[in-house]
Amino acid sequence: MLEIKDLHVDLEEEEKTILKGVDLTVDAGKVHAIMGPNGSGKSTLSYVLSGRDGYEVTAGSATLAGEDILEMEPEERAAAGLFLAFQYPVEIPGVGNMTFLRTALNAQRKARGEEEMSATDFLKLVREKGKELQIDADMLKRPVNVGFSGGEKKRNEILQMAVLEPRMCILDETDSGLDVDAMKLVAQGVNALRDAGRGFLVITHYQRLLDHIKPDVVHIMADGRIVKTGGPELALEVENNGYADILAEVA
Amino acid sequence: MALPKVKQDATEARLAVMQVPHASGWLKAARDAALARVQAMGLPSRRDEYWKYTRPETLVQPQAIEAATFTPDEAPMFGEIDRIHIVFVDGVFDAEASDALEGTGVTIERLMSVADTDIHWARDVYGILEARGQDPGERPLAALNTAMATDGVLIHVSGKAEKPINLTYHHKSVSSDAVLHHVVKLDTGAELTLLENGPAAARFNKSMEVEIADGARFHHVRTMGRDHERRAASHIFARLGRESVFKSFTLTANGVLTRNECVIELTGDDAVAHVAGACVGDGNFHHDDTIFVTHDAVNCESRQVFKKVLRNGARGVFQGKILVKQGAQKTDGYQISQSLLLDEDSEFLAKPELEIYADDVACSHGSTSGAIDEEGLFYLRARGVPKGIATDLMTLAFLAEAVDEIEDEVLRSEINGRLAAWLERRRQ
C-alpha cells in the first residue's frame, strides 16, 4: 500500500537534514507503529507524506498503491486515499465543521470521478459515524476545531477519517493530550476502520496507545532512520527499558 | 478663518457648475444653511486630516469622470424578497420601475414633492443630523449633498413596517453625476429594514439621515453593485434614542473609489449601534470606511466590524473613532478592522481612534493585516479540498464576523452567496 524507499528530507529554511534514508512498507490490512525519541523525525515523515510545505526531498521515493505521491499536491494525495490525523488539529474560525467535511468529501469524490454525495446522505453518514465517536450535533455545527477540547479535536480527526474512508491512514501522535477514556474512544474508532484494504501507520511515543490499537509491526526510528523493526513485543521493550538500550544495540 | 486659496478655488469651481434645486419654506432654509457650511469649510483636499489616505479630487472636481456601465450577470439583488421596491436611474426616481410609494406602517414621499411645504416632519431631520455630524470632523461632501440633492425619499415609520423598503440604484449613463438625499424617521417603537443596492451613477454622492426614536429598530443592508469604474461618496448620519437599535451592513465588491462615512450619535440610554462592512477588491480598487461613533448616554453598546479582502494592488482604508463623552458611563464600545491581503501588492491603511472622557467604560479596538493562514489552508488541502476552494473558504471565514452582523438569515445568506460568487469568478 505505502512504500517508502531511502527517503532523505531536508528542512527548507535551515538546511538541516531530518530524514536520512527511511525505508518502510505498509501492506494493506496491516497496522504499523513507529516509535522513537523526540526529534527522531517521526512527525517530519508524516508531514512529508501528506505534502506540507517547508520540506525538501533530496533523495528516495514514496508511493501509494504504486503512485508517486511526492509529486502530488496535498489535495491530490488525499484524493488518492492518504489521510493524516494531525498531532495538532488546526482551528479554522468561520468554517463550519459540516461544511468543511462535506466540501472535502465531495472534492475527493469529484477528483476520483465519482458522483458527489447529496446533503441528506451526507448528514445521515456523519450523524451515524459521529454517534460512534460521541460527537454530537453541536460539535458538528461549530467552526472546525474551534473551542474543542484536546479529546474533541482528536475524535474529530477520527470522524473525518471515518467519513473520508482513506486507504492509508497516518496517525501522528493521536494519543498526545488524551486521557484514558478519550484514548479508548479514539482507538475504538480506529479499530472500527481496520480493514483488509486499508493500511495504518501509527506514530506514537508511548506503548499505551498500542494496547488499544494492536500493531502488526513496530518500527523504532532514531536520527532520521528506521533502526529496528519487530513485532508488538518491541513496543513493550521500549515501555520497559526506554530507547537507550535499543539505540545502544544498533549503534 | 479664510480658506486656503487652492481649496477656495476648488470649492468655487464645483459650486459654479451646480444649482441649488428649487425649494421654498423649510427646505430652502435647510439648503441655504448647508450651502453656507460648504462655503465655510471648503470641499475636501488631500491636506485634510481625514483625507490623507483617499484622494478626494475626483469627488470634488466640477465634472464627473466617465464610468462605463456594467450589466450584471447575476439575479437582481434582493429580488426574491417581498419588499417595497423604489428605483432610481442615474440618480432620478423611476416611477414606472418602482412600486407605489406606500406601505403599512410607513409613509414615503419624494424629497422634491415637499419642496414647497411650510411644515413637514423632515424639517427636524433634513440637514440637521448632517450639521451635527460636522463637529468634530468636517464632512463637506455631506453638506454639499444637503444643499444640492436633486432627489431622494423621506420615509416616516410609525409602527412596524410590514415589508422592507428596497432602494435600487441603476447606473445607465457613462457621465451621470447624481446627488441623492434620503431621510428616515422612526417613531417610538417603530421598526424598519432598509435595503439599498446598486452603483447609482458614474459619480454618486448620497446622504442618508436616520432619526431613531426610543425603542425603535432600524436595520440596513446595502450592496454597492459590481460596477468597477464608478466613484461614490456616501454618508449615513444616525441619531439614536433610548433603547433603540441601529444595525447597518455594507457589501462592496469592486469600485475604483468608494468612501463610506457613517456618523452615529447615541443620545439615549441603553441604545445599540452596530455598523459593519465587508469589501472585496481586485486591482485598481480603493475603498474607504470612515466611521465616527459618539457615546453621549449611559449603558450604550457600539460595534464597528470592518473586513476587507484585497488583491492585485487593491487598497483599503479604515478610519474609525469611538468618542465617549463625559457622563457616558457603562459604555461598551468595540471596533475591529482587518484586511486579508491576498498578495504583496495590496495595501491596507487603518487609523483606529478612541477618545474617552468617562471613567467607567469598556472600549476595545484592534486592527490587523495578514495573509491567509497557511496552517488552516494546509489542513483543508490535506483533507482533499483543492487550494482554490480552500482559499475561498478561508476568505469567506475571514469575512464572516462582518457578514454575521446581518441579523436576518435570508439576507445574510444572499450576501454570502454574492461573496462566494465573486471569489469563484476570480478562481476561473
Tab-separated table of N, CA and C in Angstrom, chain A residues 27-176:
chain	number	residue	atom	x	y	z
A	27	ASP	N	1.713	-2.826	4.210
A	27	ASP	CA	0.798	-3.538	3.320
A	27	ASP	C	-0.647	-3.258	3.713
A	28	ALA	N	-1.524	-3.431	2.734
A	28	ALA	CA	-2.952	-3.275	3.004
A	28	ALA	C	-3.365	-4.251	4.105
A	29	GLY	N	-4.219	-3.785	4.996
A	29	GLY	CA	-4.715	-4.647	6.065
A	29	GLY	C	-3.820	-4.680	7.289
A	30	LYS	N	-2.666	-4.000	7.214
A	30	LYS	CA	-1.724	-4.055	8.333
A	30	LYS	C	-1.676	-2.736	9.106
A	31	VAL	N	-1.345	-2.869	10.394
A	31	VAL	CA	-1.116	-1.695	11.228
A	31	VAL	C	0.356	-1.672	11.614
A	32	HIS	N	1.047	-0.614	11.164
A	32	HIS	CA	2.443	-0.442	11.559
A	32	HIS	C	2.522	0.697	12.564
A	33	ALA	N	3.398	0.516	13.550
A	33	ALA	CA	3.618	1.594	14.507
A	33	ALA	C	5.050	2.084	14.356
A	34	ILE	N	5.218	3.415	14.482
A	34	ILE	CA	6.577	3.959	14.535
A	34	ILE	C	6.756	4.596	15.893
A	35	MET	N	7.768	4.169	16.610
A	35	MET	CA	8.086	4.764	17.895
A	35	MET	C	9.483	5.367	17.794
A	36	GLY	N	9.778	6.256	18.703
A	36	GLY	CA	11.112	6.822	18.670
A	36	GLY	C	11.188	8.031	19.567
A	37	PRO	N	12.399	8.371	19.960
A	37	PRO	CA	12.561	9.507	20.862
A	37	PRO	C	12.218	10.822	20.157
A	38	ASN	N	12.089	11.887	20.950
A	38	ASN	CA	11.838	13.218	20.384
A	38	ASN	C	12.913	13.561	19.370
A	39	GLY	N	12.500	14.211	18.280
A	39	GLY	CA	13.489	14.677	17.303
A	39	GLY	C	14.001	13.599	16.384
A	40	SER	N	13.400	12.416	16.410
A	40	SER	CA	13.920	11.348	15.560
A	40	SER	C	13.429	11.476	14.123
A	41	GLY	N	12.398	12.335	13.897
A	41	GLY	CA	11.915	12.555	12.528
A	41	GLY	C	10.546	11.958	12.248
A	42	LYS	N	9.865	11.484	13.291
A	42	LYS	CA	8.565	10.813	13.105
A	42	LYS	C	7.525	11.752	12.501
A	43	SER	N	7.399	12.938	13.109
A	43	SER	CA	6.384	13.869	12.611
A	43	SER	C	6.755	14.405	11.237
A	44	THR	N	8.057	14.622	11.022
A	44	THR	CA	8.507	15.071	9.696
A	44	THR	C	8.072	14.078	8.629
A	45	LEU	N	8.216	12.809	8.927
A	45	LEU	CA	7.808	11.783	7.968
A	45	LEU	C	6.324	11.941	7.616
A	46	SER	N	5.502	12.169	8.654
A	46	SER	CA	4.065	12.290	8.387
A	46	SER	C	3.763	13.542	7.564
A	47	TYR	N	4.465	14.636	7.847
A	47	TYR	CA	4.226	15.879	7.094
A	47	TYR	C	4.689	15.756	5.649
A	48	VAL	N	5.846	15.134	5.458
A	48	VAL	CA	6.365	14.988	4.094
A	48	VAL	C	5.418	14.131	3.269
A	49	LEU	N	4.900	13.088	3.887
A	49	LEU	CA	3.991	12.208	3.149
A	49	LEU	C	2.691	12.914	2.792
A	50	SER	N	2.245	13.839	3.677
A	50	SER	CA	0.960	14.498	3.399
A	50	SER	C	1.127	15.765	2.558
A	51	GLY	N	2.376	16.223	2.367
A	51	GLY	CA	2.598	17.312	1.411
A	51	GLY	C	2.709	18.693	1.994
A	52	ARG	N	3.067	18.770	3.253
A	52	ARG	CA	3.209	20.082	3.862
A	52	ARG	C	4.419	20.827	3.291
A	53	ASP	N	4.301	22.165	3.189
A	53	ASP	CA	5.411	22.992	2.715
A	53	ASP	C	6.546	23.020	3.732
A	54	GLY	N	7.720	23.344	3.262
A	54	GLY	CA	8.828	23.571	4.182
A	54	GLY	C	9.829	22.426	4.220
A	55	TYR	N	9.557	21.376	3.447
A	55	TYR	CA	10.473	20.230	3.422
A	55	TYR	C	10.940	19.985	1.996
A	56	GLU	N	12.179	19.559	1.904
A	56	GLU	CA	12.695	19.243	0.578
A	56	GLU	C	13.163	17.798	0.549
A	57	VAL	N	12.587	17.055	-0.389
A	57	VAL	CA	13.001	15.664	-0.540
A	57	VAL	C	14.272	15.664	-1.399
A	58	THR	N	15.368	15.191	-0.841
A	58	THR	CA	16.637	15.222	-1.579
A	58	THR	C	16.954	13.884	-2.237
A	59	ALA	N	16.334	12.825	-1.733
A	59	ALA	CA	16.542	11.516	-2.363
A	59	ALA	C	15.441	10.572	-1.910
A	60	GLY	N	15.254	9.505	-2.685
A	60	GLY	CA	14.305	8.483	-2.287
A	60	GLY	C	12.927	8.696	-2.875
A	61	SER	N	12.006	7.809	-2.499
A	61	SER	CA	10.670	7.867	-3.075
A	61	SER	C	9.617	7.428	-2.069
A	62	ALA	N	8.376	7.788	-2.364
A	62	ALA	CA	7.238	7.316	-1.579
A	62	ALA	C	6.085	7.096	-2.542
A	63	THR	N	5.546	5.920	-2.526
A	63	THR	CA	4.424	5.624	-3.421
A	63	THR	C	3.247	5.092	-2.619
A	64	LEU	N	2.058	5.421	-3.136
A	64	LEU	CA	0.823	4.902	-2.535
A	64	LEU	C	0.144	4.073	-3.619
A	65	ALA	N	0.004	2.796	-3.369
A	65	ALA	CA	-0.546	1.861	-4.361
A	65	ALA	C	0.142	2.044	-5.710
A	66	GLY	N	1.454	2.225	-5.647
A	66	GLY	CA	2.241	2.323	-6.875
A	66	GLY	C	2.362	3.724	-7.451
A	67	GLU	N	1.588	4.680	-6.935
A	67	GLU	CA	1.638	6.046	-7.462
A	67	GLU	C	2.613	6.890	-6.649
A	68	ASP	N	3.433	7.647	-7.356
A	68	ASP	CA	4.384	8.544	-6.688
A	68	ASP	C	3.599	9.682	-6.027
A	69	ILE	N	3.605	9.733	-4.712
A	69	ILE	CA	2.813	10.788	-4.059
A	69	ILE	C	3.619	12.060	-3.822
A	70	LEU	N	4.934	11.965	-3.866
A	70	LEU	CA	5.739	13.141	-3.511
A	70	LEU	C	5.591	14.272	-4.523
A	71	GLU	N	5.171	13.952	-5.745
A	71	GLU	CA	4.976	14.976	-6.762
A	71	GLU	C	3.576	15.583	-6.699
A	72	MET	N	2.716	14.999	-5.867
A	72	MET	CA	1.315	15.447	-5.845
A	72	MET	C	1.101	16.612	-4.885
A	73	GLU	N	0.045	17.408	-5.180
A	73	GLU	CA	-0.414	18.435	-4.236
A	73	GLU	C	-1.058	17.715	-3.047
A	74	PRO	N	-1.121	18.395	-1.899
A	74	PRO	CA	-1.727	17.744	-0.724
A	74	PRO	C	-3.132	17.195	-1.011
A	75	GLU	N	-3.954	17.997	-1.766
A	75	GLU	CA	-5.325	17.562	-2.021
A	75	GLU	C	-5.373	16.346	-2.944
A	76	GLU	N	-4.352	16.224	-3.820
A	76	GLU	CA	-4.302	15.055	-4.705
A	76	GLU	C	-3.929	13.799	-3.909
A	77	ARG	N	-3.067	13.984	-2.922
A	77	ARG	CA	-2.701	12.844	-2.066
A	77	ARG	C	-3.926	12.362	-1.300
A	78	ALA	N	-4.716	13.352	-0.812
A	78	ALA	CA	-5.924	12.992	-0.059
A	78	ALA	C	-6.887	12.228	-0.961
A	79	ALA	N	-7.061	12.734	-2.187
A	79	ALA	CA	-7.984	12.074	-3.115
A	79	ALA	C	-7.476	10.682	-3.488
A	80	ALA	N	-6.142	10.521	-3.469
A	80	ALA	CA	-5.561	9.209	-3.768
A	80	ALA	C	-5.739	8.236	-2.602
A	81	GLY	N	-6.181	8.765	-1.460
A	81	GLY	CA	-6.503	7.874	-0.348
A	81	GLY	C	-5.581	7.970	0.849
A	82	LEU	N	-4.778	9.039	0.899
A	82	LEU	CA	-3.890	9.216	2.051
A	82	LEU	C	-4.549	10.141	3.070
A	83	PHE	N	-4.436	9.792	4.320
A	83	PHE	CA	-5.044	10.616	5.365
A	83	PHE	C	-4.064	10.765	6.512
A	84	LEU	N	-3.858	12.029	6.924
A	84	LEU	CA	-3.023	12.277	8.103
A	84	LEU	C	-3.905	12.788	9.232
A	85	ALA	N	-3.943	12.039	10.340
A	85	ALA	CA	-4.602	12.561	11.543
A	85	ALA	C	-3.555	13.413	12.253
A	86	PHE	N	-3.824	14.727	12.320
A	86	PHE	CA	-2.825	15.677	12.806
A	86	PHE	C	-2.550	15.528	14.296
A	87	GLN	N	-1.297	15.763	14.652
A	87	GLN	CA	-0.963	15.818	16.075
A	87	GLN	C	-1.647	17.031	16.705
A	88	TYR	N	-1.622	18.146	15.995
A	88	TYR	CA	-2.298	19.354	16.463
A	88	TYR	C	-3.329	19.786	15.418
A	89	PRO	N	-4.544	19.269	15.500
A	89	PRO	CA	-5.564	19.661	14.518
A	89	PRO	C	-5.752	21.181	14.537
A	90	VAL	N	-5.881	21.760	13.343
A	90	VAL	CA	-5.888	23.212	13.205
A	90	VAL	C	-7.295	23.778	13.431
A	91	GLU	N	-7.354	24.878	14.163
A	91	GLU	CA	-8.633	25.565	14.355
A	91	GLU	C	-8.866	26.495	13.167
A	92	ILE	N	-10.058	26.442	12.606
A	92	ILE	CA	-10.372	27.333	11.482
A	92	ILE	C	-11.652	28.106	11.789
A	93	PRO	N	-11.515	29.271	12.424
A	93	PRO	CA	-12.698	30.054	12.767
A	93	PRO	C	-13.475	30.435	11.507
A	94	GLY	N	-14.772	30.366	11.581
A	94	GLY	CA	-15.594	30.825	10.462
A	94	GLY	C	-15.950	29.742	9.450
A	95	VAL	N	-15.262	28.594	9.508
A	95	VAL	CA	-15.620	27.492	8.608
A	95	VAL	C	-16.308	26.407	9.431
A	96	GLY	N	-17.553	26.141	9.121
A	96	GLY	CA	-18.323	25.148	9.879
A	96	GLY	C	-17.769	23.749	9.648
A	97	ASN	N	-17.782	22.945	10.697
A	97	ASN	CA	-17.258	21.580	10.635
A	97	ASN	C	-17.941	20.765	9.528
A	98	MET	N	-19.263	20.897	9.435
A	98	MET	CA	-20.023	20.132	8.446
A	98	MET	C	-19.690	20.599	7.026
A	99	THR	N	-19.651	21.921	6.844
A	99	THR	CA	-19.328	22.487	5.525
A	99	THR	C	-17.963	21.985	5.075
A	100	PHE	N	-17.022	22.044	6.004
A	100	PHE	CA	-15.654	21.610	5.745
A	100	PHE	C	-15.619	20.143	5.306
A	101	LEU	N	-16.278	19.300	6.078
A	101	LEU	CA	-16.197	17.862	5.828
A	101	LEU	C	-16.908	17.499	4.526
A	102	ARG	N	-18.031	18.166	4.271
A	102	ARG	CA	-18.775	17.869	3.044
A	102	ARG	C	-17.996	18.366	1.822
A	103	THR	N	-17.404	19.548	1.948
A	103	THR	CA	-16.592	20.075	0.848
A	103	THR	C	-15.435	19.119	0.555
A	104	ALA	N	-14.800	18.631	1.622
A	104	ALA	CA	-13.660	17.723	1.472
A	104	ALA	C	-14.096	16.416	0.805
A	105	LEU	N	-15.172	15.851	1.305
A	105	LEU	CA	-15.629	14.561	0.776
A	105	LEU	C	-15.983	14.690	-0.705
A	106	ASN	N	-16.754	15.726	-1.017
A	106	ASN	CA	-17.187	15.861	-2.408
A	106	ASN	C	-16.040	16.246	-3.339
A	107	ALA	N	-15.072	16.999	-2.820
A	107	ALA	CA	-13.898	17.336	-3.638
A	107	ALA	C	-13.116	16.061	-3.960
A	108	GLN	N	-12.977	15.191	-2.968
A	108	GLN	CA	-12.264	13.925	-3.199
A	108	GLN	C	-13.013	13.058	-4.197
A	109	ARG	N	-14.341	13.004	-4.032
A	109	ARG	CA	-15.146	12.182	-4.949
A	109	ARG	C	-15.024	12.711	-6.373
A	110	LYS	N	-15.097	14.040	-6.476
A	110	LYS	CA	-15.014	14.666	-7.797
A	110	LYS	C	-13.655	14.344	-8.442
A	111	ALA	N	-12.594	14.460	-7.635
A	111	ALA	CA	-11.248	14.200	-8.146
A	111	ALA	C	-11.110	12.757	-8.630
A	112	ARG	N	-11.871	11.860	-8.017
A	112	ARG	CA	-11.794	10.442	-8.414
A	112	ARG	C	-12.823	10.095	-9.487
A	113	GLY	N	-13.557	11.114	-9.940
A	113	GLY	CA	-14.562	10.888	-10.976
A	113	GLY	C	-15.821	10.226	-10.443
A	114	GLU	N	-16.044	10.330	-9.125
A	114	GLU	CA	-17.257	9.753	-8.543
A	114	GLU	C	-18.321	10.842	-8.399
A	115	GLU	N	-19.529	10.413	-8.181
A	115	GLU	CA	-20.621	11.363	-8.017
A	115	GLU	C	-20.561	12.000	-6.629
A	116	GLU	N	-20.962	13.278	-6.527
A	116	GLU	CA	-20.959	13.940	-5.221
A	116	GLU	C	-22.073	13.369	-4.346
A	117	MET	N	-21.865	13.423	-3.040
A	117	MET	CA	-22.873	12.884	-2.125
A	117	MET	C	-23.903	13.976	-1.828
A	118	SER	N	-25.164	13.591	-1.799
A	118	SER	CA	-26.223	14.569	-1.538
A	118	SER	C	-26.155	15.025	-0.083
A	119	ALA	N	-26.756	16.191	0.165
A	119	ALA	CA	-26.736	16.758	1.508
A	119	ALA	C	-27.391	15.814	2.517
A	120	THR	N	-28.475	15.184	2.093
A	120	THR	CA	-29.201	14.281	3.005
A	120	THR	C	-28.365	13.053	3.351
A	121	ASP	N	-27.804	12.426	2.326
A	121	ASP	CA	-26.986	11.234	2.565
A	121	ASP	C	-25.779	11.575	3.427
A	122	PHE	N	-25.219	12.749	3.159
A	122	PHE	CA	-24.044	13.158	3.914
A	122	PHE	C	-24.390	13.336	5.394
A	123	LEU	N	-25.519	14.010	5.638
A	123	LEU	CA	-25.946	14.262	7.010
A	123	LEU	C	-26.136	12.942	7.763
A	124	LYS	N	-26.748	12.003	7.061
A	124	LYS	CA	-27.002	10.694	7.658
A	124	LYS	C	-25.677	10.009	8.017
A	125	LEU	N	-24.770	10.035	7.069
A	125	LEU	CA	-23.460	9.403	7.248
A	125	LEU	C	-22.719	10.012	8.442
A	126	VAL	N	-22.683	11.330	8.497
A	126	VAL	CA	-21.921	11.998	9.550
A	126	VAL	C	-22.552	11.743	10.921
A	127	ARG	N	-23.878	11.782	10.963
A	127	ARG	CA	-24.554	11.525	12.243
A	127	ARG	C	-24.238	10.126	12.751
A	128	GLU	N	-24.273	9.181	11.842
A	128	GLU	CA	-24.030	7.788	12.208
A	128	GLU	C	-22.590	7.603	12.711
A	129	LYS	N	-21.632	8.128	11.943
A	129	LYS	CA	-20.226	7.994	12.342
A	129	LYS	C	-19.949	8.812	13.609
A	130	GLY	N	-20.586	9.973	13.692
A	130	GLY	CA	-20.381	10.836	14.853
A	130	GLY	C	-20.856	10.178	16.138
A	131	LYS	N	-21.937	9.463	16.033
A	131	LYS	CA	-22.525	8.814	17.209
A	131	LYS	C	-21.524	7.833	17.837
A	132	GLU	N	-20.866	7.056	16.982
A	132	GLU	CA	-19.900	6.078	17.478
A	132	GLU	C	-18.746	6.757	18.215
A	133	LEU	N	-18.440	7.978	17.805
A	133	LEU	CA	-17.316	8.688	18.427
A	133	LEU	C	-17.792	9.693	19.465
A	134	GLN	N	-19.066	9.619	19.795
A	134	GLN	CA	-19.687	10.538	20.756
A	134	GLN	C	-19.474	12.000	20.367
A	135	ILE	N	-19.658	12.255	19.083
A	135	ILE	CA	-19.590	13.630	18.587
A	135	ILE	C	-21.020	14.077	18.326
A	136	ASP	N	-21.464	15.071	19.084
A	136	ASP	CA	-22.875	15.451	18.982
A	136	ASP	C	-23.098	16.526	17.915
A	137	ALA	N	-24.357	16.814	17.685
A	137	ALA	CA	-24.751	17.759	16.629
A	137	ALA	C	-24.111	19.129	16.846
A	138	ASP	N	-23.972	19.500	18.126
A	138	ASP	CA	-23.420	20.814	18.437
A	138	ASP	C	-21.966	20.939	17.950
A	139	MET	N	-21.190	19.853	18.188
A	139	MET	CA	-19.788	19.864	17.738
A	139	MET	C	-19.692	19.946	16.220
A	140	LEU	N	-20.649	19.323	15.564
A	140	LEU	CA	-20.629	19.320	14.100
A	140	LEU	C	-20.954	20.690	13.534
A	141	LYS	N	-21.746	21.440	14.291
A	141	LYS	CA	-22.168	22.756	13.812
A	141	LYS	C	-21.096	23.808	14.024
A	142	ARG	N	-20.264	23.594	15.029
A	142	ARG	CA	-19.272	24.618	15.374
A	142	ARG	C	-18.196	24.743	14.291
A	143	PRO	N	-17.480	25.879	14.306
A	143	PRO	CA	-16.375	26.005	13.355
A	143	PRO	C	-15.318	24.941	13.622
A	144	VAL	N	-14.601	24.558	12.589
A	144	VAL	CA	-13.641	23.462	12.649
A	144	VAL	C	-12.679	23.605	13.841
A	145	ASN	N	-12.817	22.694	14.780
A	145	ASN	CA	-11.915	22.572	15.942
A	145	ASN	C	-11.907	23.771	16.893
A	146	VAL	N	-12.701	24.797	16.615
A	146	VAL	CA	-12.652	25.991	17.457
A	146	VAL	C	-13.375	25.720	18.778
A	147	GLY	N	-12.661	25.928	19.860
A	147	GLY	CA	-13.230	25.712	21.186
A	147	GLY	C	-13.354	24.242	21.549
A	148	PHE	N	-12.768	23.357	20.735
A	148	PHE	CA	-12.797	21.926	21.048
A	148	PHE	C	-11.729	21.631	22.107
A	149	SER	N	-12.035	20.690	22.994
A	149	SER	CA	-11.009	20.221	23.932
A	149	SER	C	-10.031	19.343	23.151
A	150	GLY	N	-8.915	18.997	23.799
A	150	GLY	CA	-7.923	18.142	23.143
A	150	GLY	C	-8.554	16.842	22.662
A	151	GLY	N	-9.370	16.241	23.516
A	151	GLY	CA	-10.022	14.983	23.167
A	151	GLY	C	-11.000	15.151	22.020
A	152	GLU	N	-11.733	16.264	22.041
A	152	GLU	CA	-12.707	16.513	20.963
A	152	GLU	C	-12.010	16.681	19.619
A	153	LYS	N	-10.871	17.362	19.656
A	153	LYS	CA	-10.125	17.552	18.404
A	153	LYS	C	-9.698	16.214	17.814
A	154	LYS	N	-9.199	15.326	18.657
A	154	LYS	CA	-8.714	14.043	18.165
A	154	LYS	C	-9.877	13.170	17.688
A	155	ARG	N	-11.000	13.251	18.393
A	155	ARG	CA	-12.181	12.498	17.947
A	155	ARG	C	-12.660	13.030	16.601
A	156	ASN	N	-12.540	14.348	16.442
A	156	ASN	CA	-12.940	14.970	15.176
A	156	ASN	C	-12.054	14.480	14.024
A	157	GLU	N	-10.767	14.274	14.310
A	157	GLU	CA	-9.865	13.727	13.292
A	157	GLU	C	-10.333	12.335	12.854
A	158	ILE	N	-10.685	11.530	13.862
A	158	ILE	CA	-11.096	10.155	13.540
A	158	ILE	C	-12.430	10.162	12.792
A	159	LEU	N	-13.302	11.113	13.141
A	159	LEU	CA	-14.570	11.237	12.410
A	159	LEU	C	-14.292	11.532	10.929
A	160	GLN	N	-13.372	12.453	10.702
A	160	GLN	CA	-13.033	12.788	9.308
A	160	GLN	C	-12.516	11.555	8.575
A	161	MET	N	-11.708	10.784	9.300
A	161	MET	CA	-11.148	9.567	8.714
A	161	MET	C	-12.277	8.589	8.371
A	162	ALA	N	-13.233	8.472	9.279
A	162	ALA	CA	-14.333	7.531	9.071
A	162	ALA	C	-15.203	7.950	7.891
A	163	VAL	N	-15.391	9.257	7.731
A	163	VAL	CA	-16.246	9.747	6.647
A	163	VAL	C	-15.518	9.687	5.303
A	164	LEU	N	-14.235	10.037	5.312
A	164	LEU	CA	-13.487	10.105	4.050
A	164	LEU	C	-13.017	8.731	3.563
A	165	GLU	N	-12.974	7.761	4.472
A	165	GLU	CA	-12.592	6.378	4.135
A	165	GLU	C	-11.319	6.280	3.292
A	166	PRO	N	-10.203	6.797	3.826
A	166	PRO	CA	-8.938	6.696	3.089
A	166	PRO	C	-8.433	5.254	3.099
A	167	ARG	N	-7.486	4.951	2.176
A	167	ARG	CA	-6.945	3.584	2.214
A	167	ARG	C	-5.627	3.510	2.977
A	168	MET	N	-5.034	4.688	3.214
A	168	MET	CA	-3.810	4.700	4.021
A	168	MET	C	-3.941	5.790	5.074
A	169	CYS	N	-3.933	5.393	6.343
A	169	CYS	CA	-4.127	6.352	7.430
A	169	CYS	C	-2.829	6.511	8.214
A	170	ILE	N	-2.409	7.756	8.371
A	170	ILE	CA	-1.242	8.030	9.205
A	170	ILE	C	-1.742	8.772	10.437
A	171	LEU	N	-1.453	8.239	11.609
A	171	LEU	CA	-1.889	8.875	12.853
A	171	LEU	C	-0.667	9.432	13.564
A	172	ASP	N	-0.572	10.765	13.613
A	172	ASP	CA	0.600	11.390	14.219
A	172	ASP	C	0.324	11.721	15.678
A	173	GLU	N	0.881	10.923	16.546
A	173	GLU	CA	0.721	11.117	17.998
A	173	GLU	C	-0.716	11.449	18.374
A	174	THR	N	-1.595	10.612	17.881
A	174	THR	CA	-3.011	10.816	18.150
A	174	THR	C	-3.311	10.665	19.639
A	175	ASP	N	-2.434	9.997	20.370
A	175	ASP	CA	-2.670	9.799	21.809
A	175	ASP	C	-2.243	10.999	22.648
A	176	SER	N	-1.485	11.951	22.040
A	176	SER	CA	-0.995	13.048	22.889
A	176	SER	C	-2.164	13.908	23.347
